[in-house]
Amino acid sequence: MNDPNGMIFWRGRFHLFYQYNPNGAFHGTIHWGHAVSEDLLTWRHLPVALAPTPDSPDEDGCYSGCAFVDDDGTPSVMYTGVRGDEHLPCLARTTDPELLTTWEKYPGNPVIDAPPDGIEVLGFRDHCLWKSGESWYQVIGSGIAGKGGTALLYRSRNLTDPTDWEYLNPLHTGGEADGIWSGTVWECPDFFALGDAHVLVVSVWHDEGLHYSTFFVGDFDGRVFTPTSQGMMDFGSVFYAPQSLTDGDGRRVLIGWLRDGRDDSVARESGWSGAMSLPRLFSLKDGRLHIEPVPEVKNLRGERTTVEARRITPEEPATVEGDFGDALEVSLEFEPAGESPLLVGLRHASGETTNVICDPTSGIVSIGDSDTGDFSAASNAERVSEKESVKLRVFFDVSVVEAYFGDASCTSGCVYPENPAVIAVSVSPVSASPVADSRVSGDTRIVSGAVWRLAGVEFIRGLV
Ligand code: FRU
């Protein structure tokens, strides 16, 4: 699997469609897979929702897109139809308004027959759509040659007569002024109101490479979005193409694709590739974006082992041993010692260790030897070393690690221990500089801590 698509909360259920190749664990013949959940924890696999139609604008793939409810109250999707080198927006409506299992493609697809005239675009795919007043709007992921990644804004006054889509202007274009480099093409734009601001989330594509996802918070005047701040959706190297929905309580819930870290041939042979992140809650507090796992995740908690409150040193780490299984959460509140990072080590039954290193100065967590790049100029988190204490939650699930630090910094990584079962967790400070000084400055204190076994997220096949 790759990108989450068409995320929608409909009739009490969370629907998650996703990029899916039924022919194997590699990118090709892209369909829309479909899973549904009532609690964001237990997911039921439903039949493939969209498949390429021979001799049509999506004959080579149904790429990413979004879901929305049309003027008749029918759930619909706007997705990218692929034919050869052409990527064009296509519409489909559900013929199963209860479970969204069957879809009818609009016979007039594609609904926009070419990228806008007069702009040299470097890409034209992935959709986010909404209604405002009497008009429908959508943004399409793109890039403008010589400028940067962009999200192109379109308007249609009559969605059911889709040839009416009119190009307006770039919603926003990346470039030198941005705090975080954002490549030549933006994939998978997601744009929504949050509190009294607007948020634009994009995934950065450059030179055939997928990089990371970044968010902008800012003001939208109905035509142009003006960011006032920018941050990283996730500091790891595997989180990409997130998409969000609003649920029945008005919460903004977002899920990202966790890219596989193994060689293509290894993934092919294993029969699976890629996973979805935990659902993350997005909120604005005092103008700052907060990102945290949805509170429902606590319902997965089983047996609890306490990590004692005390001072820790590299020589005297806090270590708890036990049979923690292959899915667990480590939850810590600690007072950092000056600039010394905190290391949480998970020892696996195979003898391998997964290390999560949390740097209180930058507010960034890194996992194993994963390269989190240099984002220090753009750290989401406030500098936390002067704070009294800070919270860290680390989730491990067989091959996925997600770490949430403070209230806005997350990092995901993929690891593949031979036997993932965790038999010990240790927490210790490490030197801020591995070369210059092996001493740790000041005292690191654990204020409170626990290791929880987690119940597996359940998957069920077949119709409800
Ligand atoms: C992002 C992406 C999208 C595209 C889809 C194809 O990962 O490349 O731009 O629609 O994946 O599967």
Short mmCIF file of C-alpha atoms and ligand atoms in Angstrom, two decimals:
data_model
loop_
_atom_site.label_atom_id
_atom_site.label_comp_id
_atom_site.label_asym_id
_atom_site.label_seq_id
_atom_site.Cartn_x
_atom_site.Cartn_y
_atom_site.Cartn_z
CA MET A 1 0.00 0.00 0.00
CA ASN A 2 0.92 3.63 -0.32
CA ASP A 3 -1.03 6.88 0.19
CA PRO A 4 -4.21 7.08 2.25
CA ASN A 5 -7.03 8.33 -0.02
CA GLY A 6 -10.64 9.44 0.20
CA MET A 7 -10.66 9.64 4.00
CA ILE A 8 -14.21 10.37 5.13
CA PHE A 9 -16.31 9.92 8.28
CA TRP A 10 -19.66 8.72 6.99
CA ARG A 11 -22.65 7.33 8.88
CA GLY A 12 -20.65 6.68 12.03
CA ARG A 13 -17.72 5.01 10.28
CA PHE A 14 -14.20 6.07 9.35
CA HIS A 15 -13.45 5.13 5.75
CA LEU A 16 -9.85 4.79 4.69
CA PHE A 17 -9.16 4.13 1.02
CA TYR A 18 -5.55 3.73 -0.04
CA GLN A 19 -3.24 3.21 -3.01
CA TYR A 20 -3.05 -0.52 -3.53
CA ASN A 21 -1.53 -2.94 -6.01
CA PRO A 22 -3.40 -6.27 -5.92
CA ASN A 23 -0.67 -7.84 -8.06
CA GLY A 24 2.07 -7.69 -5.47
CA ALA A 25 4.07 -5.71 -2.95
CA PHE A 26 5.42 -3.14 -5.41
CA HIS A 27 4.12 0.05 -6.98
CA GLY A 28 2.05 -0.73 -10.11
CA THR A 29 -1.54 -1.22 -11.43
CA ILE A 30 -2.79 1.10 -8.72
CA HIS A 31 -6.30 0.47 -7.37
CA TRP A 32 -8.06 1.97 -4.34
CA GLY A 33 -8.09 -0.47 -1.43
CA HIS A 34 -10.70 0.14 1.26
CA ALA A 35 -10.86 -0.35 5.02
CA VAL A 36 -13.47 0.84 7.50
CA SER A 37 -13.48 1.37 11.25
CA GLU A 38 -15.85 2.55 13.94
CA ASP A 39 -13.19 3.31 16.54
CA LEU A 40 -10.00 4.07 14.57
CA LEU A 41 -8.45 0.92 16.09
CA THR A 42 -10.28 -2.07 14.63
CA TRP A 43 -10.31 -2.06 10.86
CA ARG A 44 -12.36 -4.18 8.49
CA HIS A 45 -11.02 -4.80 5.01
CA LEU A 46 -13.65 -4.19 2.33
CA PRO A 47 -13.38 -5.09 -1.36
CA VAL A 48 -11.26 -2.97 -3.67
CA ALA A 49 -13.21 0.23 -4.33
CA LEU A 50 -11.72 1.52 -7.59
CA ALA A 51 -9.89 -0.38 -10.31
CA PRO A 52 -8.46 0.91 -13.59
CA THR A 53 -10.93 0.64 -16.50
CA PRO A 54 -9.39 -0.48 -19.85
CA ASP A 55 -9.53 2.12 -22.66
CA SER A 56 -10.37 4.92 -20.25
CA PRO A 57 -8.58 7.90 -18.66
CA ASP A 58 -7.65 5.69 -15.67
CA GLU A 59 -6.59 2.63 -17.66
CA ASP A 60 -3.10 2.71 -16.10
CA GLY A 61 -4.07 3.49 -12.52
CA CYS A 62 -6.37 5.20 -10.06
CA TYR A 63 -3.96 7.49 -8.24
CA SER A 64 -4.55 9.58 -5.15
CA GLY A 65 -7.57 11.70 -4.40
CA CYS A 66 -10.17 12.72 -1.87
CA ALA A 67 -13.76 11.99 -0.88
CA PHE A 68 -16.59 14.48 -0.38
CA VAL A 69 -20.38 14.52 -0.24
CA ASP A 70 -21.93 15.97 -3.40
CA ASP A 71 -24.92 18.31 -3.72
CA ASP A 72 -27.33 15.34 -3.68
CA GLY A 73 -25.83 14.03 -0.43
CA THR A 74 -23.98 11.20 -2.19
CA PRO A 75 -20.37 10.39 -1.23
CA SER A 76 -18.12 10.94 -4.24
CA VAL A 77 -14.40 10.86 -4.96
CA MET A 78 -12.08 12.95 -7.10
CA TYR A 79 -8.99 10.93 -8.00
CA THR A 80 -6.13 11.04 -10.48
CA GLY A 81 -6.72 8.91 -13.56
CA VAL A 82 -3.51 7.73 -15.20
CA ARG A 83 -3.21 6.93 -18.91
CA GLY A 84 0.37 6.74 -20.16
CA ASP A 85 2.05 9.97 -19.09
CA GLU A 86 -1.25 11.74 -18.58
CA HIS A 87 -2.50 12.39 -15.04
CA LEU A 88 -6.01 13.92 -15.01
CA PRO A 89 -8.79 14.38 -12.44
CA CYS A 90 -11.63 11.86 -12.54
CA LEU A 91 -14.90 11.63 -10.59
CA ALA A 92 -16.81 8.65 -9.21
CA ARG A 93 -19.97 8.42 -7.04
CA THR A 94 -20.88 5.63 -4.72
CA THR A 95 -23.78 3.34 -5.56
CA ASP A 96 -23.68 1.98 -2.00
CA PRO A 97 -24.41 4.96 0.27
CA GLU A 98 -24.33 2.71 3.35
CA LEU A 99 -20.83 1.18 3.15
CA LEU A 100 -19.26 2.90 0.11
CA THR A 101 -18.24 -0.42 -1.41
CA THR A 102 -19.34 0.17 -5.00
CA TRP A 103 -18.56 3.15 -7.23
CA GLU A 104 -19.68 4.41 -10.60
CA LYS A 105 -17.21 6.44 -12.59
CA TYR A 106 -18.46 9.59 -14.28
CA PRO A 107 -18.76 8.86 -18.02
CA GLY A 108 -17.39 12.31 -18.89
CA ASN A 109 -14.04 11.71 -17.15
CA PRO A 110 -11.56 13.34 -17.00
CA VAL A 111 -13.26 16.42 -15.59
CA ILE A 112 -10.29 18.66 -16.42
CA ASP A 113 -8.60 17.73 -19.66
CA ALA A 114 -5.17 19.36 -19.25
CA PRO A 115 -3.06 21.36 -16.78
CA PRO A 116 -3.57 25.15 -17.01
CA ASP A 117 -2.38 26.92 -20.15
CA GLY A 118 0.58 29.23 -19.87
CA ILE A 119 2.26 27.59 -16.87
CA GLU A 120 5.04 25.03 -17.18
CA VAL A 121 3.86 22.49 -14.63
CA LEU A 122 6.11 19.67 -13.41
CA GLY A 123 3.30 17.49 -12.11
CA PHE A 124 -0.49 17.47 -11.96
CA ARG A 125 -1.98 14.96 -9.57
CA ASP A 126 -3.75 14.38 -6.23
CA HIS A 127 -6.83 16.30 -5.13
CA CYS A 128 -8.44 18.01 -2.19
CA LEU A 129 -11.97 19.35 -2.65
CA TRP A 130 -14.47 21.44 -0.65
CA LYS A 131 -17.56 23.57 -1.10
CA SER A 132 -17.79 27.21 -0.11
CA GLY A 133 -20.91 29.28 -0.78
CA GLU A 134 -22.31 28.22 -4.14
CA SER A 135 -18.99 26.97 -5.54
CA TRP A 136 -16.88 23.86 -5.38
CA TYR A 137 -13.12 24.29 -5.06
CA GLN A 138 -10.25 21.86 -5.44
CA VAL A 139 -6.51 22.04 -5.19
CA ILE A 140 -4.28 19.84 -7.32
CA GLY A 141 -0.68 18.96 -6.42
CA SER A 142 1.84 20.40 -8.88
CA GLY A 143 5.08 22.30 -9.34
CA ILE A 144 5.92 25.36 -11.39
CA ALA A 145 9.21 25.13 -13.32
CA GLY A 146 11.82 27.44 -11.86
CA LYS A 147 9.70 28.29 -8.82
CA GLY A 148 8.79 25.33 -6.64
CA GLY A 149 6.08 22.97 -5.49
CA THR A 150 2.58 24.37 -5.75
CA ALA A 151 -1.06 23.61 -5.15
CA LEU A 152 -3.22 24.83 -8.04
CA LEU A 153 -6.66 26.16 -7.13
CA TYR A 154 -9.72 25.43 -9.29
CA ARG A 155 -13.39 26.37 -8.98
CA SER A 156 -16.55 24.83 -10.36
CA ARG A 157 -20.03 26.23 -9.97
CA ASN A 158 -21.66 22.97 -10.91
CA LEU A 159 -19.93 19.81 -9.83
CA THR A 160 -22.38 17.56 -11.62
CA ASP A 161 -21.41 19.27 -14.86
CA PRO A 162 -17.72 18.93 -14.22
CA THR A 163 -16.49 20.44 -17.47
CA ASP A 164 -17.18 23.66 -15.61
CA TRP A 165 -13.90 23.46 -13.62
CA GLU A 166 -12.00 26.73 -14.02
CA TYR A 167 -8.37 27.32 -13.06
CA LEU A 168 -8.03 30.29 -10.67
CA ASN A 169 -4.46 30.63 -9.39
CA PRO A 170 -1.81 28.87 -7.30
CA LEU A 171 -3.15 28.54 -3.76
CA HIS A 172 0.45 28.82 -2.60
CA THR A 173 3.86 28.14 -4.16
CA GLY A 174 6.97 27.08 -2.23
CA GLY A 175 10.33 28.72 -2.67
CA GLU A 176 13.27 30.36 -1.02
CA ALA A 177 11.14 32.29 1.46
CA ASP A 178 9.96 29.08 3.09
CA GLY A 179 11.56 27.95 6.34
CA ILE A 180 11.77 24.35 5.14
CA TRP A 181 12.94 23.35 1.68
CA SER A 182 9.97 22.02 -0.26
CA GLY A 183 11.27 20.61 -3.54
CA THR A 184 9.97 20.98 -7.09
CA VAL A 185 6.58 19.23 -6.87
CA TRP A 186 4.00 19.02 -4.09
CA GLU A 187 2.10 15.77 -3.92
CA CYS A 188 -1.10 15.02 -2.01
CA PRO A 189 -2.17 18.53 -0.92
CA ASP A 190 -4.59 18.57 1.99
CA PHE A 191 -6.16 21.95 2.80
CA PHE A 192 -8.62 22.69 5.59
CA ALA A 193 -9.79 25.25 8.12
CA LEU A 194 -8.61 24.66 11.67
CA GLY A 195 -9.87 27.02 14.36
CA ASP A 196 -9.64 30.47 12.83
CA ALA A 197 -6.68 29.58 10.60
CA HIS A 198 -6.15 27.39 7.53
CA VAL A 199 -3.67 24.56 7.20
CA LEU A 200 -2.02 23.31 4.01
CA VAL A 201 -0.23 19.95 4.19
CA VAL A 202 1.91 18.85 1.22
CA SER A 203 4.39 16.09 0.50
CA VAL A 204 7.68 17.08 -1.06
CA TRP A 205 8.76 15.38 -4.29
CA HIS A 206 12.05 16.22 -5.96
CA ASP A 207 14.17 14.52 -8.62
CA GLU A 208 12.12 11.29 -8.57
CA GLY A 209 12.53 11.15 -4.79
CA LEU A 210 9.85 11.29 -2.08
CA HIS A 211 11.14 13.41 0.81
CA TYR A 212 8.78 14.35 3.65
CA SER A 213 5.55 16.12 4.45
CA THR A 214 5.40 19.69 5.65
CA PHE A 215 2.55 21.85 6.91
CA PHE A 216 1.82 25.56 6.64
CA VAL A 217 -0.51 27.42 9.00
CA GLY A 218 -1.87 30.71 7.66
CA ASP A 219 -4.69 32.83 6.33
CA PHE A 220 -6.91 32.11 3.36
CA ASP A 221 -8.78 34.92 1.63
CA GLY A 222 -10.83 32.60 -0.56
CA ARG A 223 -8.29 32.65 -3.41
CA VAL A 224 -4.78 32.79 -1.97
CA PHE A 225 -3.32 31.17 1.11
CA THR A 226 -0.67 33.16 2.99
CA PRO A 227 1.31 31.08 5.47
CA THR A 228 2.42 32.55 8.75
CA SER A 229 4.35 29.47 9.93
CA GLN A 230 5.65 26.17 8.62
CA GLY A 231 6.64 22.91 10.28
CA MET A 232 7.42 19.26 9.73
CA MET A 233 4.60 16.76 9.84
CA ASP A 234 7.07 14.12 10.99
CA PHE A 235 10.85 14.20 11.32
CA GLY A 236 11.43 10.61 10.19
CA SER A 237 12.20 9.40 6.70
CA VAL A 238 9.17 7.15 6.17
CA PHE A 239 6.07 9.30 6.82
CA TYR A 240 4.52 10.62 3.57
CA ALA A 241 1.31 11.62 1.77
CA PRO A 242 -0.90 12.10 4.85
CA GLN A 243 -4.59 12.82 4.49
CA SER A 244 -7.18 13.96 7.02
CA LEU A 245 -10.90 14.00 7.76
CA THR A 246 -13.24 15.68 10.22
CA ASP A 247 -15.12 13.22 12.39
CA GLY A 248 -18.55 13.42 14.04
CA ASP A 249 -17.09 15.46 16.92
CA GLY A 250 -15.41 17.95 14.58
CA ARG A 251 -11.95 16.56 15.29
CA ARG A 252 -9.32 16.75 12.53
CA VAL A 253 -7.82 13.24 12.29
CA LEU A 254 -4.90 12.52 10.00
CA ILE A 255 -3.20 9.32 8.84
CA GLY A 256 0.03 9.06 6.84
CA TRP A 257 1.64 6.34 4.77
CA LEU A 258 4.72 4.77 6.38
CA ARG A 259 6.98 3.81 3.51
CA ASP A 260 8.71 0.49 3.61
CA GLY A 261 12.37 0.65 4.54
CA ARG A 262 13.41 -2.63 2.91
CA ASP A 263 14.81 -3.19 -0.56
CA ASP A 264 12.08 -3.62 -3.17
CA SER A 265 13.00 -7.25 -3.79
CA VAL A 266 12.81 -8.09 -0.07
CA ALA A 267 9.40 -6.45 0.22
CA ARG A 268 8.14 -8.24 -2.90
CA GLU A 269 9.22 -11.56 -1.52
CA SER A 270 7.69 -10.91 1.90
CA GLY A 271 4.33 -10.19 0.23
CA TRP A 272 3.68 -6.80 1.84
CA SER A 273 5.04 -3.30 1.68
CA GLY A 274 4.04 -0.13 3.54
CA ALA A 275 1.70 0.58 6.42
CA MET A 276 -0.46 3.35 7.83
CA SER A 277 0.55 5.51 10.80
CA LEU A 278 -1.47 5.76 13.95
CA PRO A 279 -4.33 8.21 13.52
CA ARG A 280 -3.07 11.62 14.67
CA LEU A 281 -5.14 14.42 16.09
CA PHE A 282 -4.51 17.90 14.73
CA SER A 283 -5.44 20.99 16.68
CA LEU A 284 -4.41 24.62 17.01
CA LYS A 285 -3.53 26.00 20.41
CA ASP A 286 -2.43 29.64 20.66
CA GLY A 287 -1.83 29.62 16.91
CA ARG A 288 0.53 26.61 17.12
CA LEU A 289 -0.25 23.27 15.54
CA HIS A 290 -0.46 20.38 17.98
CA ILE A 291 -0.03 16.79 16.80
CA GLU A 292 -0.77 13.84 19.06
CA PRO A 293 -2.09 10.30 18.70
CA VAL A 294 -5.89 10.16 18.94
CA PRO A 295 -6.91 9.47 22.56
CA GLU A 296 -8.57 6.19 21.44
CA VAL A 297 -5.06 4.70 21.18
CA LYS A 298 -5.08 4.41 24.99
CA ASN A 299 -7.79 1.75 24.60
CA LEU A 300 -5.13 -0.59 23.21
CA ARG A 301 -3.25 -0.53 26.51
CA GLY A 302 -2.94 -3.81 28.39
CA GLU A 303 -0.54 -4.79 31.15
CA ARG A 304 1.43 -1.88 32.65
CA THR A 305 4.98 -1.93 34.01
CA THR A 306 6.15 1.11 35.95
CA VAL A 307 9.39 2.88 35.15
CA GLU A 308 10.41 4.29 38.54
CA ALA A 309 10.73 8.04 39.03
CA ARG A 310 14.41 8.75 39.65
CA ARG A 311 17.61 10.36 38.47
CA ILE A 312 19.27 8.46 35.61
CA THR A 313 22.81 8.50 34.22
CA PRO A 314 24.44 6.64 31.31
CA GLU A 315 25.94 4.27 33.88
CA GLU A 316 22.67 3.84 35.75
CA PRO A 317 19.85 3.79 33.19
CA ALA A 318 16.30 2.91 34.18
CA THR A 319 15.77 -0.58 32.81
CA VAL A 320 12.65 -2.69 32.97
CA GLU A 321 12.62 -6.27 31.80
CA GLY A 322 9.63 -8.36 30.89
CA ASP A 323 7.68 -9.99 28.13
CA PHE A 324 6.36 -6.86 26.43
CA GLY A 325 5.32 -8.58 23.21
CA ASP A 326 5.73 -7.07 19.76
CA ALA A 327 3.40 -4.08 20.29
CA LEU A 328 4.01 -1.70 23.17
CA GLU A 329 3.96 1.90 24.29
CA VAL A 330 6.61 3.59 26.40
CA SER A 331 5.22 6.67 28.08
CA LEU A 332 7.63 8.99 29.91
CA GLU A 333 7.68 12.34 31.56
CA PHE A 334 11.23 13.52 32.21
CA GLU A 335 13.32 16.53 33.10
CA PRO A 336 16.16 16.75 30.61
CA ALA A 337 19.68 17.48 31.78
CA GLY A 338 20.84 20.58 29.95
CA GLU A 339 21.37 19.61 26.36
CA SER A 340 21.75 15.86 26.92
CA PRO A 341 19.43 13.82 24.70
CA LEU A 342 17.42 10.95 26.15
CA LEU A 343 17.82 7.48 24.72
CA VAL A 344 15.04 4.91 24.90
CA GLY A 345 16.39 1.49 23.92
CA LEU A 346 14.08 -1.42 23.08
CA ARG A 347 15.86 -4.76 23.34
CA HIS A 348 14.36 -7.42 21.11
CA ALA A 349 14.29 -11.17 21.71
CA SER A 350 16.71 -11.53 18.77
CA GLY A 351 19.31 -9.46 20.67
CA GLU A 352 18.89 -6.46 18.36
CA THR A 353 18.08 -3.04 19.79
CA THR A 354 15.86 -0.26 18.46
CA ASN A 355 17.04 3.14 19.68
CA VAL A 356 14.89 6.22 19.96
CA ILE A 357 16.87 9.38 20.69
CA CYS A 358 15.09 12.45 21.84
CA ASP A 359 16.92 15.78 21.62
CA PRO A 360 15.44 18.33 24.03
CA THR A 361 17.33 21.20 22.42
CA SER A 362 15.84 20.86 18.93
CA GLY A 363 12.68 19.06 20.02
CA ILE A 364 13.41 16.34 17.44
CA VAL A 365 13.42 12.58 17.91
CA SER A 366 15.45 10.22 15.73
CA ILE A 367 14.94 6.51 15.41
CA GLY A 368 17.72 3.95 15.01
CA ASP A 369 20.17 5.12 12.42
CA SER A 370 17.45 6.79 10.36
CA ASP A 371 18.49 10.05 8.81
CA THR A 372 16.20 12.78 10.03
CA GLY A 373 18.12 15.43 8.11
CA ASP A 374 18.84 18.86 9.49
CA PHE A 375 15.58 20.49 10.39
CA SER A 376 16.92 22.44 13.34
CA ALA A 377 15.92 25.74 11.76
CA ALA A 378 12.37 24.55 11.50
CA SER A 379 11.75 22.59 14.63
CA ASN A 380 8.03 22.43 15.49
CA ALA A 381 8.57 22.08 19.17
CA GLU A 382 9.57 24.87 21.44
CA ARG A 383 13.03 24.50 22.84
CA VAL A 384 12.24 22.34 25.80
CA SER A 385 15.49 22.15 27.74
CA GLU A 386 14.54 25.03 30.01
CA LYS A 387 11.17 23.55 30.71
CA GLU A 388 10.50 21.69 33.90
CA SER A 389 9.54 18.44 32.27
CA VAL A 390 8.58 17.07 28.90
CA LYS A 391 6.53 14.13 27.68
CA LEU A 392 7.58 11.43 25.27
CA ARG A 393 5.46 8.55 23.98
CA VAL A 394 7.05 5.83 21.89
CA PHE A 395 4.91 3.26 20.08
CA PHE A 396 6.43 0.09 18.71
CA ASP A 397 4.43 -2.31 16.54
CA VAL A 398 6.44 -5.15 14.98
CA SER A 399 8.19 -3.06 12.32
CA VAL A 400 6.91 0.44 13.01
CA VAL A 401 8.14 2.96 15.57
CA GLU A 402 6.33 6.25 16.18
CA ALA A 403 7.59 8.74 18.75
CA TYR A 404 5.61 11.77 19.94
CA PHE A 405 7.64 14.37 21.81
CA GLY A 406 6.16 17.45 23.48
CA ASP A 407 3.00 18.48 21.71
CA ALA A 408 4.02 19.02 18.10
CA SER A 409 6.94 16.80 17.22
CA CYS A 410 6.58 13.29 15.85
CA THR A 411 8.99 10.94 14.18
CA SER A 412 8.22 7.62 12.52
CA GLY A 413 10.60 4.92 11.44
CA CYS A 414 10.56 1.36 10.19
CA VAL A 415 12.79 -1.32 11.71
CA TYR A 416 12.93 -5.02 10.95
CA PRO A 417 14.34 -6.98 13.91
CA GLU A 418 14.47 -10.70 13.33
CA ASN A 419 12.38 -11.35 16.42
CA PRO A 420 10.55 -8.11 17.22
CA ALA A 421 9.28 -9.16 20.69
CA VAL A 422 10.61 -6.66 23.21
CA ILE A 423 12.19 -8.10 26.35
CA ALA A 424 13.68 -4.97 27.95
CA VAL A 425 13.29 -1.21 27.79
CA SER A 426 16.01 1.08 29.07
CA VAL A 427 16.05 4.85 29.42
CA SER A 428 19.24 6.85 29.83
CA PRO A 429 20.74 10.24 28.99
CA VAL A 430 23.42 10.38 26.32
CA SER A 431 26.04 12.96 25.57
CA ALA A 432 24.80 15.81 23.37
CA SER A 433 27.95 15.56 21.29
CA PRO A 434 29.17 12.07 20.42
CA VAL A 435 32.65 13.35 19.50
CA ALA A 436 33.63 16.26 21.71
CA ASP A 437 32.51 15.28 25.14
CA SER A 438 31.33 12.02 26.59
CA ARG A 439 30.05 13.62 29.78
CA VAL A 440 26.39 14.31 30.31
CA SER A 441 25.62 17.78 31.58
CA GLY A 442 23.40 18.02 34.64
CA ASP A 443 20.81 15.61 35.95
CA THR A 444 18.21 13.83 33.88
CA ARG A 445 15.21 12.80 35.98
CA ILE A 446 12.36 10.52 35.13
CA VAL A 447 9.26 12.14 36.64
CA SER A 448 6.99 9.23 35.75
CA GLY A 449 7.08 6.38 33.30
CA ALA A 450 5.36 3.22 32.15
CA VAL A 451 5.68 0.50 29.56
CA TRP A 452 2.35 -0.80 28.30
CA ARG A 453 1.75 -3.94 26.33
CA LEU A 454 -0.60 -3.02 23.51
CA ALA A 455 -3.34 -5.12 22.01
CA GLY A 456 -2.79 -5.50 18.28
CA VAL A 457 -4.86 -3.37 15.98
CA GLU A 458 -7.38 -5.84 14.67
CA PHE A 459 -8.13 -6.56 11.03
CA ILE A 460 -11.22 -8.34 9.87
CA ARG A 461 -11.97 -9.38 6.32
CA GLY A 462 -15.35 -9.19 4.62
CA LEU A 463 -18.48 -7.11 4.71
CA VAL A 464 -20.04 -5.85 7.95
C1 FRU B 1 2.48 9.94 -3.58
C2 FRU B 1 2.04 9.54 -4.96
C3 FRU B 1 0.95 10.44 -5.48
C4 FRU B 1 0.27 9.59 -6.49
C5 FRU B 1 0.35 8.23 -5.86
C6 FRU B 1 0.57 7.12 -6.84
O1 FRU B 1 3.08 8.90 -2.89
O2 FRU B 1 3.13 9.50 -5.84
O3 FRU B 1 1.43 11.66 -6.00
O4 FRU B 1 -1.06 9.97 -6.72
O5 FRU B 1 1.44 8.25 -4.96
O6 FRU B 1 0.41 5.88 -6.21
#
